[in-house]
Protein backbone atom coordinates (compact mmCIF):
# COMPACT_ATOMS: atom_id res chain seq x y z
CA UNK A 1 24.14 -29.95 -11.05
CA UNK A 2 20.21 -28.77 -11.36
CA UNK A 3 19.63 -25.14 -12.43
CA UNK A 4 18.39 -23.09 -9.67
CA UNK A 5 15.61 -21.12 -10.86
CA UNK A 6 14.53 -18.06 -8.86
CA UNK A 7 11.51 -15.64 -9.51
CA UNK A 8 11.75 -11.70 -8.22
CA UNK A 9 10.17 -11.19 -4.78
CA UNK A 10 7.28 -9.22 -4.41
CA UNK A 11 5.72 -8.09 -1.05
CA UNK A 12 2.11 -7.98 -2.55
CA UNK A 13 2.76 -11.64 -2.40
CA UNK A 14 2.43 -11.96 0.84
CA UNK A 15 -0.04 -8.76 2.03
CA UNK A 16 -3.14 -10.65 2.63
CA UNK A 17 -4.63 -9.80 5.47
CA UNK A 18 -5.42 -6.70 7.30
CA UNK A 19 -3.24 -7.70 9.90
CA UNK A 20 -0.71 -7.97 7.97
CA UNK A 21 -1.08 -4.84 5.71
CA UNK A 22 -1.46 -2.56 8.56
CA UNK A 23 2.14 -3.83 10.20
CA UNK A 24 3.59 -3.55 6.57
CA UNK A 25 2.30 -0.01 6.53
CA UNK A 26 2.80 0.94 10.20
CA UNK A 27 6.67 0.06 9.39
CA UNK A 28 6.59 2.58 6.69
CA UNK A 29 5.10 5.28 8.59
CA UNK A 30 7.60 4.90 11.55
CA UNK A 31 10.43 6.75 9.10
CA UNK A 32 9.91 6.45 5.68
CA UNK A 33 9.95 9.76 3.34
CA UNK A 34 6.30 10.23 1.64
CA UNK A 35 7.81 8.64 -2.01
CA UNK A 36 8.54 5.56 0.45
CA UNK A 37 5.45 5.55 1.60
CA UNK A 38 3.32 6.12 -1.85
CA UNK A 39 4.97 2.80 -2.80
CA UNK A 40 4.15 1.04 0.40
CA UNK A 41 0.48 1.84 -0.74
CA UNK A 42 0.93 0.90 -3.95
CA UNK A 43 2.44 -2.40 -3.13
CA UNK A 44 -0.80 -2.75 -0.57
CA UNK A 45 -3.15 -1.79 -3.74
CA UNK A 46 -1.62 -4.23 -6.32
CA UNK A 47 -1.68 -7.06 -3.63
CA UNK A 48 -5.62 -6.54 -3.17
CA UNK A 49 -5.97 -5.90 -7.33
CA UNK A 50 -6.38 -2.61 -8.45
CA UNK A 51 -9.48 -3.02 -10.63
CA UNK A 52 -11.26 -4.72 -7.60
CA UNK A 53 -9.85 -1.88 -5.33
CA UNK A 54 -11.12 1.07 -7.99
CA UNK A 55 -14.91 -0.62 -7.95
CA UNK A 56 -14.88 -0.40 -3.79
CA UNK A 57 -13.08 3.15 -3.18
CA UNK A 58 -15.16 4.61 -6.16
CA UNK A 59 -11.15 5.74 -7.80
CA UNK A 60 -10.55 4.74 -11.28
CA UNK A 61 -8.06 2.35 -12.07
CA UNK A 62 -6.68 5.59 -13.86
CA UNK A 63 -7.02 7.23 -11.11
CA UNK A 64 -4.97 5.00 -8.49
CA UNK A 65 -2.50 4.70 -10.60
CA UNK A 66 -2.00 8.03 -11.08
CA UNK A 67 -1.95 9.00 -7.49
CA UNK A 68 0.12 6.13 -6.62
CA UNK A 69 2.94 5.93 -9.50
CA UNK A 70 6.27 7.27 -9.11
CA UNK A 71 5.13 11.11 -9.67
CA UNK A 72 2.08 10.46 -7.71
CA UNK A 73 0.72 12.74 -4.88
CA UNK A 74 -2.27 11.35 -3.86
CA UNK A 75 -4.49 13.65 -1.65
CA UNK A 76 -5.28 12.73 1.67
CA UNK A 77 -9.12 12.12 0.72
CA UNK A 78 -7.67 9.51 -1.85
CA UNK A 79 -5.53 7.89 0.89
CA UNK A 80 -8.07 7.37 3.26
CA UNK A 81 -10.80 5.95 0.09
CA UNK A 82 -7.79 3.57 -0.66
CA UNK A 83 -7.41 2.62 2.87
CA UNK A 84 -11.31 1.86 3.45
CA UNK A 85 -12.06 -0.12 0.43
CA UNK A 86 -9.53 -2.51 1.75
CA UNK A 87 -10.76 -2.48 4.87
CA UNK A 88 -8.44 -0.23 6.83
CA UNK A 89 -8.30 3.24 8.45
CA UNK A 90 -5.88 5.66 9.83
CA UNK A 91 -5.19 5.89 13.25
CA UNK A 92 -3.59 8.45 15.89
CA UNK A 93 -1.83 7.83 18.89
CA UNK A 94 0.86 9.47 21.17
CA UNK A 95 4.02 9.41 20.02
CA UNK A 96 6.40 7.89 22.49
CA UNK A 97 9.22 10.85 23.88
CA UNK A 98 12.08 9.54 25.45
């Protein structure tokens, strides 16, 4: 019998579009705590490279790393320069109440 060799998944894998990474992150912000979503983000950062990512938000790779790792707490001004170099923005709409 053949040796079935797996490899770990990763989601950065498969983030790549914008499409695709805003869905992945709406999901988190549904009802994830913030440490579930800091990872979300840095999941989205590592799947668009985070030395490309540091030369278009103007963040050092230091920097991302730092506000994104596990004892991260990354300001909202470093969210939303994270967010635009790939592209993306945050959005607010009604909540539905039911």
């Amino acid at each position: 019998m053949a040796k079935i060799e797996t490899t770990a998944f990763d989601s950065a894998d498969y983030l790549n579009t914008a499409e695709t990474i805003a869905a992945y992150l709406d999901a988190y912000l549904e009802d994830s705590t913030p440490e579930e979503l800091r990872t979300a983000l840095a999941t989205v950062a590592r799947s668009h490279g985070i030395s490309d990512l540091a030369r278009r938000s103007g963040i050092s790779r230091p920097g991302i790393y730092k506000a994104l790792g596990q004892d991260g707490n990354p300001s909202f001004e470093t969210i939303r320069a994270i967010l635009s170099a790939m592209g993306l923005r945050l959005t607010v709409e009604p909540a539905e109440v039911g």
